[in-house]
């Protein structure tokens, strides 16, 4: 497979270029809005071509797939152009700024017959696959509640548009709540119905929220408590599931690395759960390549991206209005 990168981003250089190449795929080109930066990026990463014009990049018939990792407001138009050119698309989260845009991306890809995936990496973690298996196999009985805490210290290098540019999709809700929504959906196999929330700027946010807490009701009756922040230096991340027959405590698992501990507590005592420590992004790219070859589906597809965005938008609306908000999935 041959790829093009749409966006000369940090996430591509730190994880995704390596992940694409881990599947014996080539990266042919990169798009940047700045010619000099794009050329330097291409040189640094051994990429043959750099473009500032998307149509020129997409005109290369040797490119099978694109990875979109520009700032969030650009994903929609870039994805539609790539789909129109017949490319398979792996798009960063949040898929778009609005539910309508995200839905259009996913429906257009389906109409064109190309694979469309969302880069929700956490589904690929061995820790989360183990947690999901514990829940699915009934080890904790009926799930009563879940708590996810994903309150981190946003590294200096990431403190640009994320904290000061609402028009580029900044704010902790589009940045992190989408991941938590996807992870909860992945584990529980159901979609949040209604949310209440409070958001704040607690030291970093300039015109956007940098912290949010929300509570979601699930169709099964389970309740979910979710906390995301950019300003917590020592809080650590984690996820918990509490059921009628047991509880799962996972620490340091809301991360890009294959790390963290998973513990099951039930009537027999405490059990450390072992899991496979593979690279999250390598697995995502492997499943994407399989889907392109007609085998299975990406770890998170376009509908997953629409739904995680829908939950995040409901959380933001609930925080702004102070009211309970029913999650609108736009017909998905
Ligand atoms: P960056 O800020 O690194 O990149 C976004 C855009 O900013 C790039 O496309 C680039 O524009 C421009 N840019 C990057 N570096 C510079 C620079 N030094 N000087 C000037 N402009 C620069 O964003 P991230 O990599 O953090 O995030 C990109 C996307 O990926 C977002 O949608 C984000 O939500 C998502 N993401 C997903 C993660 C995951 O694990 N799934 C993790 C991190 C981010 P141009 O391309 O025009 O050169």
mmCIF file of C-alpha atoms and ligand atoms in Angstrom:
data_model
loop_
_atom_site.group_PDB
_atom_site.id
_atom_site.type_symbol
_atom_site.label_atom_id
_atom_site.label_comp_id
_atom_site.label_asym_id
_atom_site.label_seq_id
_atom_site.Cartn_x
_atom_site.Cartn_y
_atom_site.Cartn_z
ATOM 1 C CA UNK A 1 0.000 0.000 0.000
ATOM 2 C CA UNK A 2 1.127 3.534 -0.687
ATOM 3 C CA UNK A 3 0.128 6.415 1.542
ATOM 4 C CA UNK A 4 0.053 10.193 1.477
ATOM 5 C CA UNK A 5 0.070 12.301 4.625
ATOM 6 C CA UNK A 6 -2.383 15.198 4.670
ATOM 7 C CA UNK A 7 -0.859 17.415 7.335
ATOM 8 C CA UNK A 8 2.772 17.744 8.400
ATOM 9 C CA UNK A 9 1.811 17.122 12.008
ATOM 10 C CA UNK A 10 3.449 16.064 15.227
ATOM 11 C CA UNK A 11 1.265 12.963 15.627
ATOM 12 C CA UNK A 12 2.361 11.769 12.195
ATOM 13 C CA UNK A 13 6.032 12.268 13.003
ATOM 14 C CA UNK A 14 5.845 10.807 16.491
ATOM 15 C CA UNK A 15 3.634 7.760 15.844
ATOM 16 C CA UNK A 16 1.940 7.399 12.489
ATOM 17 C CA UNK A 17 4.816 7.434 10.002
ATOM 18 C CA UNK A 18 6.353 4.564 11.953
ATOM 19 C CA UNK A 19 2.975 2.793 12.188
ATOM 20 C CA UNK A 20 2.326 3.044 8.438
ATOM 21 C CA UNK A 21 5.802 1.723 7.669
ATOM 22 C CA UNK A 22 5.357 -1.096 10.189
ATOM 23 C CA UNK A 23 2.882 -2.618 7.718
ATOM 24 C CA UNK A 24 5.395 -2.665 4.837
ATOM 25 C CA UNK A 25 3.644 0.333 3.320
ATOM 26 C CA UNK A 26 5.310 3.308 1.636
ATOM 27 C CA UNK A 27 4.685 6.988 2.272
ATOM 28 C CA UNK A 28 4.848 8.794 -1.030
ATOM 29 C CA UNK A 29 3.958 12.370 -0.166
ATOM 30 C CA UNK A 30 3.013 14.926 2.456
ATOM 31 C CA UNK A 31 0.773 17.997 2.278
ATOM 32 C CA UNK A 32 1.683 21.126 4.195
ATOM 33 C CA UNK A 33 0.288 24.643 3.906
ATOM 34 C CA UNK A 34 3.894 25.878 4.028
ATOM 35 C CA UNK A 35 6.174 24.764 1.174
ATOM 36 C CA UNK A 36 9.440 25.097 3.104
ATOM 37 C CA UNK A 37 8.072 23.274 6.148
ATOM 38 C CA UNK A 38 6.619 20.533 3.968
ATOM 39 C CA UNK A 39 9.917 20.033 2.169
ATOM 40 C CA UNK A 40 11.841 19.914 5.425
ATOM 41 C CA UNK A 41 9.305 17.458 6.870
ATOM 42 C CA UNK A 42 9.522 15.231 3.787
ATOM 43 C CA UNK A 43 13.331 15.283 3.905
ATOM 44 C CA UNK A 44 13.451 14.522 7.612
ATOM 45 C CA UNK A 45 11.112 11.547 7.247
ATOM 46 C CA UNK A 46 12.337 10.141 3.933
ATOM 47 C CA UNK A 47 9.137 11.022 2.055
ATOM 48 C CA UNK A 48 9.574 11.495 -1.713
ATOM 49 C CA UNK A 49 7.185 14.387 -2.439
ATOM 50 C CA UNK A 50 5.753 17.371 -0.628
ATOM 51 C CA UNK A 51 2.805 19.444 -1.815
ATOM 52 C CA UNK A 52 0.964 22.566 -0.790
ATOM 53 C CA UNK A 53 -1.898 21.809 -3.196
ATOM 54 C CA UNK A 54 -4.215 18.984 -2.112
ATOM 55 C CA UNK A 55 -5.498 18.268 -5.623
ATOM 56 C CA UNK A 56 -1.943 17.822 -6.871
ATOM 57 C CA UNK A 57 -1.214 15.339 -4.070
ATOM 58 C CA UNK A 58 -4.449 13.451 -4.749
ATOM 59 C CA UNK A 59 -3.778 13.319 -8.499
ATOM 60 C CA UNK A 60 -1.039 10.748 -7.868
ATOM 61 C CA UNK A 61 -2.680 7.457 -8.855
ATOM 62 C CA UNK A 62 -0.016 5.445 -7.081
ATOM 63 C CA UNK A 63 -1.376 6.645 -3.716
ATOM 64 C CA UNK A 64 -3.965 4.244 -2.273
ATOM 65 C CA UNK A 65 -4.702 5.846 1.088
ATOM 66 C CA UNK A 66 -4.353 9.113 2.971
ATOM 67 C CA UNK A 67 -3.840 9.819 6.642
ATOM 68 C CA UNK A 68 -5.420 13.159 7.650
ATOM 69 C CA UNK A 69 -3.875 14.829 10.703
ATOM 70 C CA UNK A 70 -4.317 18.530 10.104
ATOM 71 C CA UNK A 71 -6.104 20.691 12.652
ATOM 72 C CA UNK A 72 -9.705 19.639 13.131
ATOM 73 C CA UNK A 73 -11.490 22.246 11.013
ATOM 74 C CA UNK A 74 -9.666 20.998 7.896
ATOM 75 C CA UNK A 75 -10.531 17.292 8.142
ATOM 76 C CA UNK A 76 -13.946 17.582 6.469
ATOM 77 C CA UNK A 77 -12.971 19.233 3.180
ATOM 78 C CA UNK A 78 -9.737 17.249 2.925
ATOM 79 C CA UNK A 79 -11.511 13.938 3.511
ATOM 80 C CA UNK A 80 -14.187 14.696 0.923
ATOM 81 C CA UNK A 81 -11.521 15.567 -1.649
ATOM 82 C CA UNK A 82 -9.575 12.377 -0.887
ATOM 83 C CA UNK A 83 -12.700 10.226 -1.112
ATOM 84 C CA UNK A 84 -13.645 11.857 -4.429
ATOM 85 C CA UNK A 85 -10.177 10.903 -5.679
ATOM 86 C CA UNK A 86 -10.861 7.283 -4.686
ATOM 87 C CA UNK A 87 -8.423 7.143 -1.774
ATOM 88 C CA UNK A 88 -9.006 5.149 1.401
ATOM 89 C CA UNK A 89 -8.997 7.484 4.404
ATOM 90 C CA UNK A 90 -7.671 7.212 7.933
ATOM 91 C CA UNK A 91 -8.793 10.432 9.603
ATOM 92 C CA UNK A 92 -7.818 11.874 12.944
ATOM 93 C CA UNK A 93 -10.330 12.544 15.652
ATOM 94 C CA UNK A 94 -12.483 14.516 15.998
ATOM 95 C CA UNK A 95 -13.601 13.725 12.457
ATOM 96 C CA UNK A 96 -14.975 17.229 11.983
ATOM 97 C CA UNK A 97 -16.322 20.302 13.710
ATOM 98 C CA UNK A 98 -19.995 19.353 13.310
ATOM 99 C CA UNK A 99 -22.018 16.170 13.236
ATOM 100 C CA UNK A 100 -23.365 16.952 9.769
ATOM 101 C CA UNK A 101 -19.860 17.275 8.372
ATOM 102 C CA UNK A 102 -18.708 14.037 9.981
ATOM 103 C CA UNK A 103 -21.789 12.207 8.744
ATOM 104 C CA UNK A 104 -21.218 13.511 5.225
ATOM 105 C CA UNK A 105 -17.625 12.215 5.269
ATOM 106 C CA UNK A 106 -18.703 8.736 6.332
ATOM 107 C CA UNK A 107 -21.674 8.498 3.969
ATOM 108 C CA UNK A 108 -19.638 9.767 1.021
ATOM 109 C CA UNK A 109 -16.904 7.207 1.691
ATOM 110 C CA UNK A 110 -19.472 4.421 1.848
ATOM 111 C CA UNK A 111 -20.999 5.615 -1.425
ATOM 112 C CA UNK A 112 -17.596 5.631 -3.089
ATOM 113 C CA UNK A 113 -16.677 2.210 -1.690
ATOM 114 C CA UNK A 114 -13.480 3.307 0.051
ATOM 115 C CA UNK A 115 -12.422 2.360 3.581
ATOM 116 C CA UNK A 116 -12.870 5.170 6.082
ATOM 117 C CA UNK A 117 -11.475 4.887 9.607
ATOM 118 C CA UNK A 118 -11.082 7.099 12.661
ATOM 119 C CA UNK A 119 -7.793 7.100 14.572
ATOM 120 C CA UNK A 120 -9.183 6.201 17.993
ATOM 121 C CA UNK A 121 -6.012 4.447 19.092
ATOM 122 C CA UNK A 122 -7.159 3.290 22.556
ATOM 123 C CA UNK A 123 -9.280 0.472 21.124
ATOM 124 C CA UNK A 124 -6.040 -1.087 19.967
ATOM 125 C CA UNK A 125 -4.359 -1.205 23.368
ATOM 126 C CA UNK A 126 -3.783 -4.655 24.851
ATOM 127 C CA UNK A 127 -5.038 -3.257 28.163
ATOM 128 C CA UNK A 128 -8.359 -2.193 26.656
ATOM 129 C CA UNK A 129 -8.749 -5.413 24.673
ATOM 130 C CA UNK A 130 -8.282 -7.308 27.953
ATOM 131 C CA UNK A 131 -10.813 -5.101 29.772
ATOM 132 C CA UNK A 132 -13.330 -5.550 26.991
ATOM 133 C CA UNK A 133 -12.898 -9.313 27.162
ATOM 134 C CA UNK A 134 -13.442 -9.303 30.934
ATOM 135 C CA UNK A 135 -16.699 -7.385 30.498
ATOM 136 C CA UNK A 136 -17.919 -9.363 27.482
ATOM 137 C CA UNK A 137 -17.220 -12.709 29.166
ATOM 138 C CA UNK A 138 -19.314 -11.687 32.166
ATOM 139 C CA UNK A 139 -16.496 -11.528 34.727
ATOM 140 C CA UNK A 140 -18.035 -8.464 36.414
ATOM 141 C CA UNK A 141 -21.671 -9.408 35.813
ATOM 142 C CA UNK A 142 -24.080 -6.665 34.826
ATOM 143 C CA UNK A 143 -22.256 -3.358 34.448
ATOM 144 C CA UNK A 144 -23.645 -0.741 36.809
ATOM 145 C CA UNK A 145 -21.252 2.117 36.207
ATOM 146 C CA UNK A 146 -17.999 3.270 34.655
ATOM 147 C CA UNK A 147 -15.572 6.033 35.478
ATOM 148 C CA UNK A 148 -12.976 7.369 33.113
ATOM 149 C CA UNK A 149 -10.385 9.919 34.129
ATOM 150 C CA UNK A 150 -8.217 11.358 31.426
ATOM 151 C CA UNK A 151 -6.969 14.518 33.087
ATOM 152 C CA UNK A 152 -3.406 15.141 31.991
ATOM 153 C CA UNK A 153 -0.769 17.849 31.843
ATOM 154 C CA UNK A 154 -0.818 19.019 28.223
ATOM 155 C CA UNK A 155 2.851 19.071 27.141
ATOM 156 C CA UNK A 156 4.253 22.505 26.213
ATOM 157 C CA UNK A 157 4.725 21.441 22.595
ATOM 158 C CA UNK A 158 1.000 20.765 22.213
ATOM 159 C CA UNK A 159 -0.166 24.065 23.721
ATOM 160 C CA UNK A 160 -0.903 25.875 20.456
ATOM 161 C CA UNK A 161 -4.279 25.647 18.743
ATOM 162 C CA UNK A 162 -5.538 23.135 21.331
ATOM 163 C CA UNK A 163 -5.728 25.806 24.029
ATOM 164 C CA UNK A 164 -6.323 29.032 22.107
ATOM 165 C CA UNK A 165 -8.078 28.398 18.803
ATOM 166 C CA UNK A 166 -11.718 27.369 18.906
ATOM 167 C CA UNK A 167 -11.970 27.751 15.122
ATOM 168 C CA UNK A 168 -9.279 25.077 14.653
ATOM 169 C CA UNK A 169 -11.161 22.722 16.967
ATOM 170 C CA UNK A 170 -9.321 23.556 20.183
ATOM 171 C CA UNK A 171 -10.550 22.621 23.655
ATOM 172 C CA UNK A 172 -10.316 19.506 25.761
ATOM 173 C CA UNK A 173 -13.752 18.246 24.698
ATOM 174 C CA UNK A 174 -12.942 17.768 20.997
ATOM 175 C CA UNK A 175 -9.433 16.670 21.931
ATOM 176 C CA UNK A 176 -9.970 14.105 24.687
ATOM 177 C CA UNK A 177 -13.678 13.595 25.415
ATOM 178 C CA UNK A 178 -14.020 12.030 21.967
ATOM 179 C CA UNK A 179 -11.475 9.358 22.943
ATOM 180 C CA UNK A 180 -13.271 8.622 26.194
ATOM 181 C CA UNK A 181 -16.619 8.401 24.425
ATOM 182 C CA UNK A 182 -15.161 5.953 21.942
ATOM 183 C CA UNK A 183 -13.525 3.881 24.661
ATOM 184 C CA UNK A 184 -16.714 3.611 26.709
ATOM 185 C CA UNK A 185 -18.698 2.646 23.600
ATOM 186 C CA UNK A 186 -16.020 0.046 22.787
ATOM 187 C CA UNK A 187 -16.235 -1.554 26.225
ATOM 188 C CA UNK A 188 -19.974 -1.416 26.791
ATOM 189 C CA UNK A 189 -21.177 -1.956 23.223
ATOM 190 C CA UNK A 190 -23.826 0.739 23.595
ATOM 191 C CA UNK A 191 -24.127 4.455 22.928
ATOM 192 C CA UNK A 192 -24.584 7.142 25.587
ATOM 193 C CA UNK A 193 -28.161 8.470 25.570
ATOM 194 C CA UNK A 194 -28.112 11.652 27.619
ATOM 195 C CA UNK A 195 -25.392 13.771 29.269
ATOM 196 C CA UNK A 196 -24.976 16.492 31.870
ATOM 197 C CA UNK A 197 -21.706 18.399 32.174
ATOM 198 C CA UNK A 198 -19.655 21.252 33.617
ATOM 199 C CA UNK A 199 -16.645 22.718 31.827
ATOM 200 C CA UNK A 200 -14.048 25.282 32.855
ATOM 201 C CA UNK A 201 -10.859 27.060 31.898
ATOM 202 C CA UNK A 202 -8.546 26.133 34.755
ATOM 203 C CA UNK A 203 -5.256 27.700 33.761
ATOM 204 C CA UNK A 204 -4.525 26.918 30.127
ATOM 205 C CA UNK A 205 -7.670 27.453 28.085
ATOM 206 C CA UNK A 206 -7.820 30.795 26.251
ATOM 207 C CA UNK A 207 -11.371 31.022 24.927
ATOM 208 C CA UNK A 208 -11.775 27.241 25.053
ATOM 209 C CA UNK A 209 -12.408 24.845 27.927
ATOM 210 C CA UNK A 210 -9.398 23.005 29.344
ATOM 211 C CA UNK A 211 -11.330 20.854 31.830
ATOM 212 C CA UNK A 212 -14.670 19.093 31.769
ATOM 213 C CA UNK A 213 -16.604 16.638 33.894
ATOM 214 C CA UNK A 214 -19.696 14.892 32.614
ATOM 215 C CA UNK A 215 -22.143 12.122 33.462
ATOM 216 C CA UNK A 216 -23.706 9.985 30.775
ATOM 217 C CA UNK A 217 -26.699 7.648 30.955
ATOM 218 C CA UNK A 218 -26.527 4.450 28.928
ATOM 219 C CA UNK A 219 -29.424 2.458 27.423
ATOM 220 C CA UNK A 220 -28.664 -0.489 29.767
ATOM 221 C CA UNK A 221 -29.127 1.769 32.781
ATOM 222 C CA UNK A 222 -25.391 1.984 33.483
ATOM 223 C CA UNK A 223 -24.031 5.410 34.433
ATOM 224 C CA UNK A 224 -20.720 6.828 33.208
ATOM 225 C CA UNK A 225 -18.633 9.534 34.842
ATOM 226 C CA UNK A 226 -16.011 11.151 32.603
ATOM 227 C CA UNK A 227 -13.268 13.674 33.431
ATOM 228 C CA UNK A 228 -10.931 15.262 30.906
ATOM 229 C CA UNK A 229 -8.417 18.033 31.458
ATOM 230 C CA UNK A 230 -5.232 19.622 30.124
ATOM 231 C CA UNK A 231 -4.139 21.039 33.486
ATOM 232 C CA UNK A 232 -3.596 18.064 35.821
ATOM 233 C CA UNK A 233 0.088 17.418 36.392
ATOM 234 C CA UNK A 234 -0.125 14.472 38.762
ATOM 235 C CA UNK A 235 -3.590 12.956 38.363
ATOM 236 C CA UNK A 236 -2.730 10.071 36.049
ATOM 237 C CA UNK A 237 -5.280 8.405 33.814
ATOM 238 C CA UNK A 238 -7.526 5.435 34.264
ATOM 239 C CA UNK A 239 -10.797 3.700 33.675
ATOM 240 C CA UNK A 240 -12.996 1.649 35.995
ATOM 241 C CA UNK A 241 -15.992 -0.594 35.435
ATOM 242 C CA UNK A 242 -18.167 -1.695 38.311
ATOM 243 C CA UNK A 243 -20.556 -4.596 37.952
ATOM 244 C CA UNK A 244 -22.799 -6.820 40.043
ATOM 245 C CA UNK A 245 -20.067 -9.499 40.262
ATOM 246 C CA UNK A 246 -16.826 -7.538 40.153
ATOM 247 C CA UNK A 247 -14.952 -4.333 39.467
ATOM 248 C CA UNK A 248 -12.174 -3.536 37.013
ATOM 249 C CA UNK A 249 -9.565 -0.931 37.970
ATOM 250 C CA UNK A 250 -7.204 0.114 35.180
ATOM 251 C CA UNK A 251 -4.532 2.757 35.768
ATOM 252 C CA UNK A 252 -2.387 4.692 33.299
ATOM 253 C CA UNK A 253 -4.186 3.110 30.345
ATOM 254 C CA UNK A 254 -5.607 6.228 28.639
ATOM 255 C CA UNK A 255 -2.346 6.743 26.813
ATOM 256 C CA UNK A 256 -0.571 6.294 23.503
ATOM 257 C CA UNK A 257 1.859 3.728 24.904
ATOM 258 C CA UNK A 258 1.273 0.030 25.675
ATOM 259 C CA UNK A 259 1.486 0.559 29.414
ATOM 260 C CA UNK A 260 -0.649 0.566 32.549
ATOM 261 C CA UNK A 261 -2.088 -1.961 34.971
ATOM 262 C CA UNK A 262 -5.426 -3.762 34.922
ATOM 263 C CA UNK A 263 -6.837 -5.297 38.111
ATOM 264 C CA UNK A 264 -10.035 -7.292 38.613
ATOM 265 C CA UNK A 265 -11.610 -7.466 42.052
ATOM 266 C CA UNK A 266 -14.358 -10.011 42.706
ATOM 267 C CA UNK A 267 -15.592 -12.376 45.389
ATOM 268 C CA UNK A 268 -12.392 -14.440 45.017
ATOM 269 C CA UNK A 269 -10.124 -11.475 45.702
ATOM 270 C CA UNK A 270 -7.823 -9.365 43.561
ATOM 271 C CA UNK A 271 -6.433 -10.508 40.220
ATOM 272 C CA UNK A 272 -3.753 -8.734 38.168
ATOM 273 C CA UNK A 273 -4.755 -9.083 34.513
ATOM 274 C CA UNK A 274 -1.938 -9.621 32.038
ATOM 275 C CA UNK A 275 -2.254 -8.398 28.490
ATOM 276 C CA UNK A 276 -0.305 -8.112 25.271
ATOM 277 C CA UNK A 277 1.943 -5.017 25.095
ATOM 278 C CA UNK A 278 1.883 -4.410 21.336
ATOM 279 C CA UNK A 279 2.137 -0.974 19.712
ATOM 280 C CA UNK A 280 -1.377 0.550 19.525
ATOM 281 C CA UNK A 281 -0.869 2.375 16.240
ATOM 282 C CA UNK A 282 0.772 -0.588 14.507
ATOM 283 C CA UNK A 283 -2.315 -2.671 15.265
ATOM 284 C CA UNK A 284 -4.624 0.068 13.953
ATOM 285 C CA UNK A 285 -2.685 0.287 10.696
ATOM 286 C CA UNK A 286 -2.683 -3.501 10.328
ATOM 287 C CA UNK A 287 -6.460 -3.669 10.675
ATOM 288 C CA UNK A 288 -6.840 -0.748 8.268
ATOM 289 C CA UNK A 289 -4.721 -2.550 5.656
ATOM 290 C CA UNK A 290 -6.760 -5.737 6.158
ATOM 291 C CA UNK A 291 -9.982 -3.765 5.621
ATOM 292 C CA UNK A 292 -8.589 -2.305 2.398
ATOM 293 C CA UNK A 293 -7.873 -5.894 1.326
ATOM 294 C CA UNK A 294 -11.471 -6.872 2.048
ATOM 295 C CA UNK A 295 -10.794 -8.557 5.399
ATOM 296 C CA UNK A 296 -12.636 -7.285 8.458
ATOM 297 C CA UNK A 297 -13.030 -3.674 9.517
ATOM 298 C CA UNK A 298 -10.770 -0.974 10.925
ATOM 299 C CA UNK A 299 -10.485 -0.902 14.707
ATOM 300 C CA UNK A 300 -12.573 2.289 14.741
ATOM 301 C CA UNK A 301 -14.517 3.012 11.580
ATOM 302 C CA UNK A 302 -16.220 6.173 10.395
ATOM 303 C CA UNK A 303 -19.422 5.531 12.327
ATOM 304 C CA UNK A 304 -17.352 5.208 15.498
ATOM 305 C CA UNK A 305 -15.872 8.617 14.716
ATOM 306 C CA UNK A 306 -19.304 10.139 14.148
ATOM 307 C CA UNK A 307 -20.586 8.723 17.425
ATOM 308 C CA UNK A 308 -17.629 9.841 19.540
ATOM 309 C CA UNK A 309 -18.045 13.321 18.090
ATOM 310 C CA UNK A 310 -21.779 13.232 18.811
ATOM 311 C CA UNK A 311 -21.113 12.508 22.490
ATOM 312 C CA UNK A 312 -18.473 15.245 22.694
ATOM 313 C CA UNK A 313 -20.798 17.795 21.098
ATOM 314 C CA UNK A 314 -23.550 16.845 23.545
ATOM 315 C CA UNK A 315 -21.123 17.253 26.456
ATOM 316 C CA UNK A 316 -20.143 20.707 25.226
ATOM 317 C CA UNK A 317 -23.774 21.734 24.740
ATOM 318 C CA UNK A 318 -24.678 20.415 28.200
ATOM 319 C CA UNK A 319 -21.781 22.344 29.768
ATOM 320 C CA UNK A 320 -22.760 25.535 27.961
ATOM 321 C CA UNK A 321 -26.493 25.290 28.628
ATOM 322 C CA UNK A 322 -26.422 23.746 32.093
ATOM 323 C CA UNK A 323 -29.105 21.353 30.905
ATOM 324 C CA UNK A 324 -29.288 17.625 30.255
ATOM 325 C CA UNK A 325 -28.731 16.989 26.534
ATOM 326 C CA UNK A 326 -29.896 13.951 24.574
ATOM 327 C CA UNK A 327 -27.076 12.753 22.311
ATOM 328 C CA UNK A 328 -27.961 13.289 18.655
ATOM 329 C CA UNK A 329 -26.250 10.679 16.463
ATOM 330 C CA UNK A 330 -27.562 12.200 13.240
ATOM 331 C CA UNK A 331 -29.247 9.012 12.096
ATOM 332 C CA UNK A 332 -26.199 6.769 12.663
HETATM 333 P P1 LIG B 1 0.078 19.679 15.105
HETATM 334 O O1 LIG B 1 -0.142 21.001 15.710
HETATM 335 O O2 LIG B 1 1.413 19.012 15.261
HETATM 336 O O3 LIG B 1 -0.249 19.693 13.546
HETATM 337 C C1 LIG B 1 -1.430 20.269 13.034
HETATM 338 C C2 LIG B 1 -1.053 21.219 11.910
HETATM 339 O O4 LIG B 1 -0.289 22.277 12.439
HETATM 340 C C3 LIG B 1 -0.192 20.545 10.864
HETATM 341 O O5 LIG B 1 -1.002 19.982 9.859
HETATM 342 C C4 LIG B 1 0.703 21.671 10.386
HETATM 343 O O6 LIG B 1 0.146 22.339 9.265
HETATM 344 C C5 LIG B 1 0.732 22.653 11.530
HETATM 345 N N1 LIG B 1 2.041 22.576 12.212
HETATM 346 C C6 LIG B 1 2.562 21.524 12.870
HETATM 347 N N2 LIG B 1 3.783 21.824 13.373
HETATM 348 C C7 LIG B 1 4.017 23.098 13.015
HETATM 349 C C8 LIG B 1 5.099 23.991 13.204
HETATM 350 N N3 LIG B 1 6.204 23.622 13.880
HETATM 351 N N4 LIG B 1 5.004 25.225 12.683
HETATM 352 C C9 LIG B 1 3.907 25.608 12.005
HETATM 353 N N5 LIG B 1 2.864 24.807 11.779
HETATM 354 C C10 LIG B 1 2.914 23.571 12.273
HETATM 355 O O7 LIG B 1 -1.111 18.756 15.635
HETATM 356 P P2 LIG B 1 -1.151 17.308 16.266
HETATM 357 O O8 LIG B 1 -0.260 16.380 15.575
HETATM 358 O O9 LIG B 1 -1.013 17.405 17.718
HETATM 359 O O10 LIG B 1 -2.699 16.943 15.942
HETATM 360 C C11 LIG B 1 -3.127 16.828 14.601
HETATM 361 C C12 LIG B 1 -4.436 16.047 14.552
HETATM 362 O O11 LIG B 1 -4.214 14.757 15.110
HETATM 363 C C13 LIG B 1 -5.580 16.657 15.339
HETATM 364 O O12 LIG B 1 -6.791 16.390 14.670
HETATM 365 C C14 LIG B 1 -5.555 15.906 16.666
HETATM 366 O O13 LIG B 1 -6.824 15.845 17.287
HETATM 367 C C15 LIG B 1 -5.103 14.528 16.207
HETATM 368 N N6 LIG B 1 -4.331 13.770 17.210
HETATM 369 C C16 LIG B 1 -4.657 12.467 17.446
HETATM 370 C C17 LIG B 1 -3.954 11.689 18.307
HETATM 371 C C18 LIG B 1 -4.286 10.250 18.447
HETATM 372 O O14 LIG B 1 -3.581 9.529 19.162
HETATM 373 N N7 LIG B 1 -5.297 9.741 17.799
HETATM 374 C C19 LIG B 1 -2.850 12.258 19.101
HETATM 375 C C20 LIG B 1 -2.526 13.625 18.760
HETATM 376 C C21 LIG B 1 -3.254 14.336 17.849
HETATM 377 P P3 LIG B 1 0.560 21.933 7.771
HETATM 378 O O15 LIG B 1 0.159 20.511 7.631
HETATM 379 O O16 LIG B 1 -0.248 22.869 6.942
HETATM 380 O O17 LIG B 1 2.041 22.113 7.689
#
